[in-house]
Short mmCIF file of C-alpha atoms in Angstrom, two decimals:
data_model
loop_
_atom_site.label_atom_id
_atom_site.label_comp_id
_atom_site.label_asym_id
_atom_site.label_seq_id
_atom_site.Cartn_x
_atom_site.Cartn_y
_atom_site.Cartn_z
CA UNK D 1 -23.81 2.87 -2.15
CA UNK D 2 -23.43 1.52 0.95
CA UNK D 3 -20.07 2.95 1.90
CA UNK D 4 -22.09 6.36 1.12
CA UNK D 5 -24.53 6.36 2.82
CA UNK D 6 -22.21 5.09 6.23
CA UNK D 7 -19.57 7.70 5.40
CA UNK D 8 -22.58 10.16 5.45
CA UNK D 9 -24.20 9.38 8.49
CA UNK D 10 -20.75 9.23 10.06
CA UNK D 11 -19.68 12.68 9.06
CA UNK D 12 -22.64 13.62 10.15
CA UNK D 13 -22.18 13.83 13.39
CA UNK D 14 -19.43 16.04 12.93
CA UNK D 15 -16.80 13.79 14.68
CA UNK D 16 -13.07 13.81 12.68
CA UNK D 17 -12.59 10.47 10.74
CA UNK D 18 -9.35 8.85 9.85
CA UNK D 19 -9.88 5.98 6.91
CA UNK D 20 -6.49 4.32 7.22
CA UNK D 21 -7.23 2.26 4.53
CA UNK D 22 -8.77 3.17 1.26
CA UNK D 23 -8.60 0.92 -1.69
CA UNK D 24 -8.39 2.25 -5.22
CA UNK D 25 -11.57 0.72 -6.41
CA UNK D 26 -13.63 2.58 -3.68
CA UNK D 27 -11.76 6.45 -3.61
CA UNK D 28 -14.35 7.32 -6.21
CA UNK D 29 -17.61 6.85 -4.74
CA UNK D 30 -15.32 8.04 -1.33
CA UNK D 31 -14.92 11.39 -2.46
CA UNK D 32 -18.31 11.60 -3.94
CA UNK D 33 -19.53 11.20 -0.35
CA UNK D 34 -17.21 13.64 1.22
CA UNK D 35 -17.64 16.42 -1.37
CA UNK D 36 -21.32 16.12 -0.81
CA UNK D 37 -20.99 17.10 2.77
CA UNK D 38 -18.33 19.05 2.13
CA UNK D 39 -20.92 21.77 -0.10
CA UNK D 40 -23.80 20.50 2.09
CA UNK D 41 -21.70 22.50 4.47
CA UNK D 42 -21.13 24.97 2.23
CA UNK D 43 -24.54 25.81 1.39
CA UNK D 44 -25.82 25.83 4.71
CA UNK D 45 -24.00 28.41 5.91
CA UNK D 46 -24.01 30.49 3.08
CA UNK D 47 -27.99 30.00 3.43
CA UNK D 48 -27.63 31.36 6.99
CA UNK D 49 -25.56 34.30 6.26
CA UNK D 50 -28.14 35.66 3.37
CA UNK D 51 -31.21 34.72 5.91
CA UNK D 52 -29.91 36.62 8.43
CA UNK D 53 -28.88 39.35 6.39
CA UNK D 54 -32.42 39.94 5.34
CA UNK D 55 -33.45 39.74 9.30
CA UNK D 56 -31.10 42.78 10.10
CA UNK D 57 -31.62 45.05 7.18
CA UNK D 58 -35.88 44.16 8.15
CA UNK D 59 -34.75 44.76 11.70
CA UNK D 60 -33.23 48.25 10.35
CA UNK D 61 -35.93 49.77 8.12
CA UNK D 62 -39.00 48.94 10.69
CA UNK D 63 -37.34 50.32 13.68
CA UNK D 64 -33.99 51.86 13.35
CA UNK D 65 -34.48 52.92 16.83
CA UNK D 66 -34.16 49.54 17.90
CA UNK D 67 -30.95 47.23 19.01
CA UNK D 68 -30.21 44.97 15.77
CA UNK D 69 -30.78 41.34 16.78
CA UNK D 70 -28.51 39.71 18.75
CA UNK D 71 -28.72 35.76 17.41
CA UNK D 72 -26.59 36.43 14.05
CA UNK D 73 -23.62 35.07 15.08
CA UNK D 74 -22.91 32.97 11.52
CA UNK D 75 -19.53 33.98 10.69
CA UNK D 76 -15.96 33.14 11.14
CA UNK D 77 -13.33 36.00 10.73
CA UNK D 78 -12.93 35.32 6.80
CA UNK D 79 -15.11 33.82 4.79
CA UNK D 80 -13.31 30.13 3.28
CA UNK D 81 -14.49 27.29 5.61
CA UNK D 82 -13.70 24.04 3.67
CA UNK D 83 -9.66 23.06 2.61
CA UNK D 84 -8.16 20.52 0.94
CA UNK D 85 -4.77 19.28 0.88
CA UNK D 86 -4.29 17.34 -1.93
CA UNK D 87 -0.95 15.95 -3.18
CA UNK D 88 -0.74 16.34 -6.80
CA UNK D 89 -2.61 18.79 -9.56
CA UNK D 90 -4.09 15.68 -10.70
CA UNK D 91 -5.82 15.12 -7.32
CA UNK D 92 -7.62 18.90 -7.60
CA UNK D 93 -9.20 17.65 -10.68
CA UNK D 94 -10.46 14.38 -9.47
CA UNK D 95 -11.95 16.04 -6.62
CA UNK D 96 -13.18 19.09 -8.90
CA UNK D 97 -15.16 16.59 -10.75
CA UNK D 98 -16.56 14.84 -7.66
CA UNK D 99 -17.51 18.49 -6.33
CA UNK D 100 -19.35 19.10 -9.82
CA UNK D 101 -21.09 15.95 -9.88
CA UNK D 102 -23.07 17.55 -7.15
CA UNK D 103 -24.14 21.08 -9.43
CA UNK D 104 -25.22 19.76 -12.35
CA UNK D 105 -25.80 21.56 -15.47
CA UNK D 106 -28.02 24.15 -16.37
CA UNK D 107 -28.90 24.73 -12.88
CA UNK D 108 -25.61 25.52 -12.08
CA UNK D 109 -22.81 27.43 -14.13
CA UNK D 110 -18.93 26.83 -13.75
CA UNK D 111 -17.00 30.02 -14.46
CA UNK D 112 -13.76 29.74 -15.88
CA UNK D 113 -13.64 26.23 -15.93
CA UNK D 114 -11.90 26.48 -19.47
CA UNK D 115 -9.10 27.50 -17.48
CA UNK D 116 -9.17 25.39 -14.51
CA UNK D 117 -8.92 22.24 -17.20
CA UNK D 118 -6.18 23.61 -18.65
CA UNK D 119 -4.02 24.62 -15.72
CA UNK D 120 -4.81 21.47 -13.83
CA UNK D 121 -5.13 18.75 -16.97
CA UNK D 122 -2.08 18.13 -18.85
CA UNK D 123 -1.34 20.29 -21.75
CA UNK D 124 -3.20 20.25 -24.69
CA UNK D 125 -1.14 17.38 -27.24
CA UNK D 126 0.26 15.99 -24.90
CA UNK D 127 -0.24 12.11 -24.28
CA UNK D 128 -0.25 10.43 -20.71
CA UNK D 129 1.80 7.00 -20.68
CA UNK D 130 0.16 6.20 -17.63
CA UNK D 131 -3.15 6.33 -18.70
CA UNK D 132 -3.06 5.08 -22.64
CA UNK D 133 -1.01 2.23 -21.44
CA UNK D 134 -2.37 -1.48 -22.02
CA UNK D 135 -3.62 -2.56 -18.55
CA UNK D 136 -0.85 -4.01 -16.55
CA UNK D 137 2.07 -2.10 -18.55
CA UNK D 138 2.22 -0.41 -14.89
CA UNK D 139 1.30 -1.39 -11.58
CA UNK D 140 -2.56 -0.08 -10.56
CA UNK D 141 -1.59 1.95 -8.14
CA UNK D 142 0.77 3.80 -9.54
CA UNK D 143 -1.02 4.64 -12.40
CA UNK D 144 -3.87 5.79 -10.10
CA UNK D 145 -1.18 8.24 -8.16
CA UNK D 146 0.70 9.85 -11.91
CA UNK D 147 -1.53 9.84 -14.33
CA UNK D 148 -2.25 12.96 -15.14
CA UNK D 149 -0.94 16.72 -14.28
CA UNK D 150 1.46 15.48 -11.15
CA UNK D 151 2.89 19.07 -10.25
CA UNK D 152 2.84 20.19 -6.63
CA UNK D 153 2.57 23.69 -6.19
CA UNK D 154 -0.77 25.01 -6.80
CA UNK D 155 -3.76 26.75 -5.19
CA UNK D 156 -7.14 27.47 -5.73
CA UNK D 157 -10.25 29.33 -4.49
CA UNK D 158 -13.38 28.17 -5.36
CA UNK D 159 -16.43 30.58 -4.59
CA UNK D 160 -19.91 28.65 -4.62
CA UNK D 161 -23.25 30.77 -5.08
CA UNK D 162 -26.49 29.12 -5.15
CA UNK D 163 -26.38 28.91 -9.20
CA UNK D 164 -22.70 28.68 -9.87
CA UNK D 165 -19.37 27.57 -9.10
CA UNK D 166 -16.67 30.32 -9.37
CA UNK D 167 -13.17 29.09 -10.27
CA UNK D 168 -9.87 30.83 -9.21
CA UNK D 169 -11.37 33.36 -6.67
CA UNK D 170 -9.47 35.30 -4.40
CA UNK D 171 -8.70 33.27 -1.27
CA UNK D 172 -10.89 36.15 1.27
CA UNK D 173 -13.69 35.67 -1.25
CA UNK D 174 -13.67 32.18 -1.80
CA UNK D 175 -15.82 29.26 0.29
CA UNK D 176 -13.05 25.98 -0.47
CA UNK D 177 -9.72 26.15 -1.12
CA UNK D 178 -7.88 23.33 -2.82
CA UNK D 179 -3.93 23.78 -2.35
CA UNK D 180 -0.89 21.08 -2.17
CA UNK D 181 1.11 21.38 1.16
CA UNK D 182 4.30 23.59 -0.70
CA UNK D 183 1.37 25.93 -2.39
CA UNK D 184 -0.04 26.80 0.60
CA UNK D 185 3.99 26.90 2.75
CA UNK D 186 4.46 29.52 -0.27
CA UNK D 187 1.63 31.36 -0.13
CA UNK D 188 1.82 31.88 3.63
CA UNK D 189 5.79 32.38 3.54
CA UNK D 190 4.79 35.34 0.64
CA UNK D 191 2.12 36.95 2.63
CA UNK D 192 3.58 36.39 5.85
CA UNK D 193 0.28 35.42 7.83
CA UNK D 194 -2.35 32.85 6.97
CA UNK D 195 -5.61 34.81 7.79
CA UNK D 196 -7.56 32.88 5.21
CA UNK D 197 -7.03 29.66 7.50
CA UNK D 198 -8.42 31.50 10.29
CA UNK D 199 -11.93 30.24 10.22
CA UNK D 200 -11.74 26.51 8.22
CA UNK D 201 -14.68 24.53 9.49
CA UNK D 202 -13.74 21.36 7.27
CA UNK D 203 -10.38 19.78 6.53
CA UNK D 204 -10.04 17.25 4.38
CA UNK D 205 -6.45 15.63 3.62
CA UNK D 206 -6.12 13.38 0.66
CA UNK D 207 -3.67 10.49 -0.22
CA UNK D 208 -2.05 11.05 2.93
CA UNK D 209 0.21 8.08 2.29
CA UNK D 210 1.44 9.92 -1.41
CA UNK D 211 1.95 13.30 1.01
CA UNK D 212 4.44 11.43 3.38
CA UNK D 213 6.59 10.85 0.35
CA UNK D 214 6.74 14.43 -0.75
CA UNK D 215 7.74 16.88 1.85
CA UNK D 216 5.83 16.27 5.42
CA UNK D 217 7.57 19.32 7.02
CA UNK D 218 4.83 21.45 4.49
CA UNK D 219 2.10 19.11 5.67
CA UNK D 220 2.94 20.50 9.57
CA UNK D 221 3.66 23.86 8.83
CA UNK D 222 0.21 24.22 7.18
CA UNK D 223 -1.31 22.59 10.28
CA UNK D 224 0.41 24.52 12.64
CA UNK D 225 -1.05 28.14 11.21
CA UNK D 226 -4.66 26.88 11.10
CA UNK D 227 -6.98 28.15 12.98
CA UNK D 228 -5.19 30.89 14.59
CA UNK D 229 -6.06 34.48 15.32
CA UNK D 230 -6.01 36.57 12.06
CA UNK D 231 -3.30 39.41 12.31
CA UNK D 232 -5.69 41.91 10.22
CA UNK D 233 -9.60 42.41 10.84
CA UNK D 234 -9.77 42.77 6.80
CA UNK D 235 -13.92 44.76 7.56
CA UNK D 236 -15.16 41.69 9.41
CA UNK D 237 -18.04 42.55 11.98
CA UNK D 238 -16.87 40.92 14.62
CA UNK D 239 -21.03 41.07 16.08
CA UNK D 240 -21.39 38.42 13.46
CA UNK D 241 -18.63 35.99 14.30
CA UNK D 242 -19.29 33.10 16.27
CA UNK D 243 -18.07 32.96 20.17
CA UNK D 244 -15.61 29.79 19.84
CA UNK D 245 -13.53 32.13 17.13
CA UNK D 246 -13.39 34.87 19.54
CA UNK D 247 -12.34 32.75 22.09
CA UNK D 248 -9.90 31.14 20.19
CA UNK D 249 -11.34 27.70 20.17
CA UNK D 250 -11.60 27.26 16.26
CA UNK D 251 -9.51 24.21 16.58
CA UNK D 252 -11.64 22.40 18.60
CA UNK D 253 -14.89 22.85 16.23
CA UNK D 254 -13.04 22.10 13.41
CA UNK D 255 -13.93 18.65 11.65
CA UNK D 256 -11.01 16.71 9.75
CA UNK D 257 -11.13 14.08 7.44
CA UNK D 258 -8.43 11.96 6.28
CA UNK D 259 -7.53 9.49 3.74
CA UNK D 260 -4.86 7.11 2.95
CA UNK D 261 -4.14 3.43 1.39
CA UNK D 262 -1.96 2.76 5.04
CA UNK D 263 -0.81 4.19 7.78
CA UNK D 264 2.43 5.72 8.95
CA UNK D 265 4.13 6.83 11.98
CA UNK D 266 3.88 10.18 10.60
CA UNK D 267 -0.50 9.94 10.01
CA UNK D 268 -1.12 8.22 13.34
CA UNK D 269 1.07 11.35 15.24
CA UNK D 270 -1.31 13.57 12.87
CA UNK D 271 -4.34 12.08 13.94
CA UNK D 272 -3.33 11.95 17.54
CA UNK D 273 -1.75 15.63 17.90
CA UNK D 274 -3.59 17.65 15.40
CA UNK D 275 -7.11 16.26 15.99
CA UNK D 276 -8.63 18.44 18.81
CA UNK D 277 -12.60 18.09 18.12
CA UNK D 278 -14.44 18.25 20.98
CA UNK D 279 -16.94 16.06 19.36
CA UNK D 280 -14.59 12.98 19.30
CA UNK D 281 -12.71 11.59 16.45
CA UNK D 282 -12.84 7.85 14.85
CA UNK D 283 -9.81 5.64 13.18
CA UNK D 284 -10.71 2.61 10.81
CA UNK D 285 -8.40 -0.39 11.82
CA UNK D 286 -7.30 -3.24 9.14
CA UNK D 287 -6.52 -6.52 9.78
CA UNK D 288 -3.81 -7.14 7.27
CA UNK D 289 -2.86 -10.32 5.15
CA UNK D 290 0.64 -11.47 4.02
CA UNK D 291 1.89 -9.92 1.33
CA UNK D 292 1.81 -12.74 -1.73
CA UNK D 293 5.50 -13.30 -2.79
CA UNK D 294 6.57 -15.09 -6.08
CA UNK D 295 5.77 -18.92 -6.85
CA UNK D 296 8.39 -20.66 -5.25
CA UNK D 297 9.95 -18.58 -2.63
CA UNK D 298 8.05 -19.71 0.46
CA UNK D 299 8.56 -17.58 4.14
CA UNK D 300 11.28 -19.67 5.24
CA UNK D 301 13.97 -17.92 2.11
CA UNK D 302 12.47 -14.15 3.92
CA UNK D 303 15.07 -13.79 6.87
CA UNK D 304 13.20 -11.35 8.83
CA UNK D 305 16.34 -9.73 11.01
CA UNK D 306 15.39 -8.45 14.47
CA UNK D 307 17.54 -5.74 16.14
CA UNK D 308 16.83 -4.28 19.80
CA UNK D 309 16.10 -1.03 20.43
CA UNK D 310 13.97 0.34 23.82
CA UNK D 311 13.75 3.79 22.42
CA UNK D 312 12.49 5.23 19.26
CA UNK D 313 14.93 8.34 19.62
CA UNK D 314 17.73 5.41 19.13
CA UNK D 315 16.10 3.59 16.07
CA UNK D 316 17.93 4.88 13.62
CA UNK D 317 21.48 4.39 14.99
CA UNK D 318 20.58 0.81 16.18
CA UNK D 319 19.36 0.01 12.45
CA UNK D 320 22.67 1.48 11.36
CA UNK D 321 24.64 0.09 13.85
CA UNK D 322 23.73 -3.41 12.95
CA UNK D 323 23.18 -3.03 9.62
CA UNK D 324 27.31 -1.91 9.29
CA UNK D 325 28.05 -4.50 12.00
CA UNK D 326 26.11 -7.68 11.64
CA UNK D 327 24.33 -7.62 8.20
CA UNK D 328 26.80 -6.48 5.73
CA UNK D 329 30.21 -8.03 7.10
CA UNK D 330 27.68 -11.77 7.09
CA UNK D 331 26.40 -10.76 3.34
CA UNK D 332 29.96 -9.99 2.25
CA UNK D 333 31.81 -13.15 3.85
CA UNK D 334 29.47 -15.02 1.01
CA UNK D 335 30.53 -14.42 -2.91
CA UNK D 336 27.30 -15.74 -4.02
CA UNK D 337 25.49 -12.84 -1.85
CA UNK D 338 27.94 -9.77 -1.93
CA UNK D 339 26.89 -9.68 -5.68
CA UNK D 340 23.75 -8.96 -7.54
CA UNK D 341 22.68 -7.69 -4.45
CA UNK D 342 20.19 -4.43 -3.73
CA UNK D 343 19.58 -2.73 -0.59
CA UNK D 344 16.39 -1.02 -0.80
CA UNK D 345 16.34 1.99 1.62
CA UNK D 346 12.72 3.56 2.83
CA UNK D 347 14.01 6.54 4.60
CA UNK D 348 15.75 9.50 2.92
CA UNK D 349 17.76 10.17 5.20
CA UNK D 350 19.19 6.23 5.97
CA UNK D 351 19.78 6.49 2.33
CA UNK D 352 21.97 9.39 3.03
CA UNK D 353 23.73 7.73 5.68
CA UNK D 354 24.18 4.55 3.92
CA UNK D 355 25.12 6.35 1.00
CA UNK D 356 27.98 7.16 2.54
CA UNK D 357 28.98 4.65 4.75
CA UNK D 358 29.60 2.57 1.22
CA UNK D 359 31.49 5.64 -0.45
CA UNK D 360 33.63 5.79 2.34
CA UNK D 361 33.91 1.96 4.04
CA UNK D 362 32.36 -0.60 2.51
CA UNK D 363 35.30 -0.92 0.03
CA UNK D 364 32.68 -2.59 -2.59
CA UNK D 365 31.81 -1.71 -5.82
CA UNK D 366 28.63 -0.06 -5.95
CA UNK D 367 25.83 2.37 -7.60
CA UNK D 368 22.68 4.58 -6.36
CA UNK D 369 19.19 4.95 -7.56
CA UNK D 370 17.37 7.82 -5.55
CA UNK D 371 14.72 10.42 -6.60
CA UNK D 372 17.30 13.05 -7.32
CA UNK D 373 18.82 10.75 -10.06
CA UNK D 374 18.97 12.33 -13.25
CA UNK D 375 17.53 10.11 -16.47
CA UNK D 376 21.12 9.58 -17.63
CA UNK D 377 22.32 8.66 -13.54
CA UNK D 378 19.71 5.83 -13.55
CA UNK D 379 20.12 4.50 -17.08
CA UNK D 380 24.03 3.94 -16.04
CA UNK D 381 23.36 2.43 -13.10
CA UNK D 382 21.19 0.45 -14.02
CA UNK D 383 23.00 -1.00 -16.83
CA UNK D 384 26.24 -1.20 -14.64
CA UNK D 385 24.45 -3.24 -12.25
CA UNK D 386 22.40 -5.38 -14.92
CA UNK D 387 26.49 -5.78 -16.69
CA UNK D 388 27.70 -7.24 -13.07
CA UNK D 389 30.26 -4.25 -12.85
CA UNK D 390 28.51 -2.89 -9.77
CA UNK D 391 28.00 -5.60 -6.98
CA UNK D 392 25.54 -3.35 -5.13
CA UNK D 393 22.83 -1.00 -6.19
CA UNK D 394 21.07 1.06 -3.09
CA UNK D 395 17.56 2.28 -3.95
CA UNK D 396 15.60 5.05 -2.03
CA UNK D 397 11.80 3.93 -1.35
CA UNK D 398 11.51 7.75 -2.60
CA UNK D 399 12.87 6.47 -6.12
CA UNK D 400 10.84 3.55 -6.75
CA UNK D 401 7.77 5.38 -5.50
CA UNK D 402 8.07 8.15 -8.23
CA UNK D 403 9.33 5.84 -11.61
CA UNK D 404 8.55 2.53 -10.34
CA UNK D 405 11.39 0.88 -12.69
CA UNK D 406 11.60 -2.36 -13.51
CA UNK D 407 15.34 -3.92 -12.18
CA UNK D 408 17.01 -6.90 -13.54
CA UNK D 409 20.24 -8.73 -12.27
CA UNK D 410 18.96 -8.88 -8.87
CA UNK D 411 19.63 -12.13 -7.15
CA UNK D 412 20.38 -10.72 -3.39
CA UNK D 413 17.25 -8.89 -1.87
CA UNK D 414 18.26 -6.90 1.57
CA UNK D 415 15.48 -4.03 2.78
CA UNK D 416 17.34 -1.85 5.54
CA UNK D 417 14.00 -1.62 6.80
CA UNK D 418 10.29 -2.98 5.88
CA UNK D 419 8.96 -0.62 2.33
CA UNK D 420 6.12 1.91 3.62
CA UNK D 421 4.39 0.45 0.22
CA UNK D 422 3.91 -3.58 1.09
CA UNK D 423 3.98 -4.19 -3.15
CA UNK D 424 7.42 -3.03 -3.41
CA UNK D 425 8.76 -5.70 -1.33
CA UNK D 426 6.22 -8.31 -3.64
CA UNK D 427 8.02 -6.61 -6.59
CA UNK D 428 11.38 -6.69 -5.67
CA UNK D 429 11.42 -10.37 -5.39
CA UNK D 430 9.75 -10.88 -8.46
CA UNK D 431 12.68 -8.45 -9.92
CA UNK D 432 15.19 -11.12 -10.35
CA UNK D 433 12.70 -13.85 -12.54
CA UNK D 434 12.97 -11.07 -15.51
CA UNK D 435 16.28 -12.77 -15.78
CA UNK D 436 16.01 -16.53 -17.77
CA UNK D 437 17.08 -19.54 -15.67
CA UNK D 438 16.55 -18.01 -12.39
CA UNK D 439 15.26 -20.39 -9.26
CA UNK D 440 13.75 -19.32 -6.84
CA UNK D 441 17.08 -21.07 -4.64
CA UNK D 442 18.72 -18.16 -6.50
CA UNK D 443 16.81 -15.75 -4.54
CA UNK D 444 17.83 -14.21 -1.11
CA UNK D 445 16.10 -12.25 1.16
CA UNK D 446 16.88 -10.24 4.48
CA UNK D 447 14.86 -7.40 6.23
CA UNK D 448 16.00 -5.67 8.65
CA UNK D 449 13.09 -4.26 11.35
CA UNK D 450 12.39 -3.62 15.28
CA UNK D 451 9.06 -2.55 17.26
CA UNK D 452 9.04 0.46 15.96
CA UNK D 453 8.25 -0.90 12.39
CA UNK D 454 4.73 -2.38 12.64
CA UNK D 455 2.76 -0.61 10.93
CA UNK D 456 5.04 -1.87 7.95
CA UNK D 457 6.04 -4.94 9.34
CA UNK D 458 2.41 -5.78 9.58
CA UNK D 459 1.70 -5.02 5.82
CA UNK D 460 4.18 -7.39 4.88
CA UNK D 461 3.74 -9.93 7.03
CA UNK D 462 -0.05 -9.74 8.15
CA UNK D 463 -1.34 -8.97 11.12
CA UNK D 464 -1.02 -12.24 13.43
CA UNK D 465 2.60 -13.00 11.56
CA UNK D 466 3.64 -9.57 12.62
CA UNK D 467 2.82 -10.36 16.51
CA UNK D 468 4.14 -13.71 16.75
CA UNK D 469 7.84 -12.01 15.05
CA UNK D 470 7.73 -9.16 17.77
CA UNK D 471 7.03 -11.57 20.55
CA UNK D 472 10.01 -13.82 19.15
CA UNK D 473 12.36 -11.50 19.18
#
């Protein structure tokens, strides 16, 4: 396809690339592209090694008088060169299958790929909700991120020769590892040195945007050992390794791709800190719509709710601040509004804070839904809330990223800060029409943001909406 054939030619030229943007219908033929370059890669320098293997042991056996040749330098100090951090077991599969579209059958046997389906599918019997559903049982997207095995600490080697592709190799024998964020944390924590990371020539990060809402602290620590001088030689001839890697410049030769449906603070700091390739880097920009909102609520019923803040050490104190200050005490003055109300919460640790700023002071009845609720925790509060016995419910972004429940009795909408995900904020004001008899004058909604929210802001709003609302305030 088109987008092929561009993302080809672009990674290419060996530059990093950052797509900030990838839409579901498209992260097929995506990682068709990238896998292809990814063994292109591969192959070429296992085709290098092997040629100039044959050029030294010739060099040997016609004059073993003579210095071997000096232009072999093909190697790094261990032999993997292409990683993948994927987020979910799922994810290894999709891209397992994109690598394999590549080495067809019978030119090219899979060994122990019995296994690898097993291990990395779900089990056998068991049926996937997601993916037998009717079509829009569940949202697209979600479907696209859980469907399937969605456990998150794994790791595998994969060893390509030029008629097979080995599964489950040892990591010091293997070309491409495939590994989730924790696996690899684990791995490295356990062995206490990352050697195998030494000499990675391709990185490619997937669903960057599902990787922010697991644990980002892995995604860093993994980063931070790449590259780095191994601690053991482990019998590498260090006359075949290539100059940068002595010199420690591995970094700078390395080529990163990454992917993700939006940006975040946390990608953008990635891309600008972690990218070092001395052949330049490139970052797709989006010009984003409004999100649509339900028939009948128009932009005037969205009270967008500036605060100040000058420095981004101070956001989250600010948000608090007037959140406890301003917000609430003007949301509980009104009956209508200090019930049936949610505050949706896209930081874990806000939640935390407002958590228990309403256990201790808010002196209102309320209940929690966050991603360490238990099945019984969120059937109770949710039927509390639904009953009118709870006037507030506080949701983690965390939460509704991972079940993606459907909430009735909502009537008061109030988002402590814009949703990373621009759907959820579509969804939660559709959320209150599962109710009969509900107007859209039922229907209030406040967001609370500040400068340092535009990426998200701008989902939400669109891109020229989003300026105009930081020049206003």
């Amino acid at each position: 396809t088109e987008l092929q054939n561009d993302l080809l030619t672009t990674l290419s030229s060996r530059r990093d690339l950052y797509l900030t943007s990838t839409p579901l219908e498209s992260r097929r033929c995506t990682r068709e592209a990238i896998a292809l370059h990814a063994l292109n890669h591969v192959t070429k320098k296992r085709r290098r090694v092997l040629k100039n293997n044959e050029r030294l042991s010739h060099a040997a056996k016609t004059n073993p008088e003579a210095p071997p040749p000096e232009d072999v330098q093909d190697q790094g100090f261990t032999r993997p060169s292409v990683l993948f951090l994927l987020p979910f077991r799922s994810s290894v599969l999709n891209w397992f299958h994109a690598l394999t579209s590549h080495t067809p059958s019978p030119a090219y046997q899979i060994e122990n790929q019995s296994r690898f389906l097993s291990e990395y599918g779900l089990p056998a019997g068991a049926v996937d909700k997601l993916a037998t559903a009717e079509p829009g049982t569940y949202p697209s997207d979600h479907v696209e991120t859980f469907k399937g095995n969605i456990d998150d600490n794994f790791r595998v080697g994969i060893k390509m020769t030029r008629k097979s592709v080995k599964m489950f190799c040892e990591f010091y024998g293997c070309d491409i590892i495939m590994a989730s964020p924790l696996g690899l944390r684990r791995s490295i924590e356990k062995e206490k040195n990352a050697d195998y990371l030494s000499s990675i020539e391709i990185l490619i990060v997937d669903q960057l945007d599902a990787l922010t809402m697991q644990n980002w602290e892995h995604v860093k620590f993994v980063l931070s050992h790449m590259n780095k001088l191994p601690k053991e030689s482990r019998d590498t001839d260090f006359s075949r390794i290539k100059p940068w890697y002595l010199d420690g410049n591995a970094a700078y030769l390395r080529q990163s791709i990454l992917l993700s449906a939006f940006e975040t603070p946390e990608t953008r700091s990635l891309y600008n800190a972690n990218l070092k390739n001395v052949a330049g880097k490139i970052r797709t920009e989006k010009r984003w719509s409004p999100i649509e909102v339900p028939d009948g609520i128009d932009q005037v019923s969205h009270t967008f709710v500036h605060f100040d803040c000058v420095n981004p050490i101070d956001e989250a104190d600010k948000r608090f601040n007037h959140f406890t200050t301003q917000l609430l005490p003007f949301v509980l003055k009104s009956a209508v509004q200090s019930s049936n109300a949610v505050i949706f919460v896209p930081s874990s640790f806000d939640f935390i804070r407002v958590h228990n700023y309403f256990r201790k002071h808010a002196g209102v009845p309320f209940t929690v839904l966050s991603e360490y609720s238990t099945n019984q925790d969120i059937s109770r509060a949710r039927q509390a809330f639904f009953k009118g016995s709870k006037s507030f419910l506080l949701v983690s972004e965390r939460f509704h990223f991972y079940k993606r429940y459907k909430i009735r009795g909502i009537r008061n909408v109030i988002f402590y800060g814009p949703p990373d995900h621009p759907q959820y904020f579509t969804e939660y004001l559709s959320y209150p029409f599962l109710d009969e008899g509900v107007e859209a004058s039922d229907v209030t909604c406040r967001m609370l943001y500040c400068k340092y929210d535009w990426f998200r802001l701008e989902r939400i709003a669109g891109t020229e909406a989003a300026v105009e609302l930081l020049k206003a305030s």
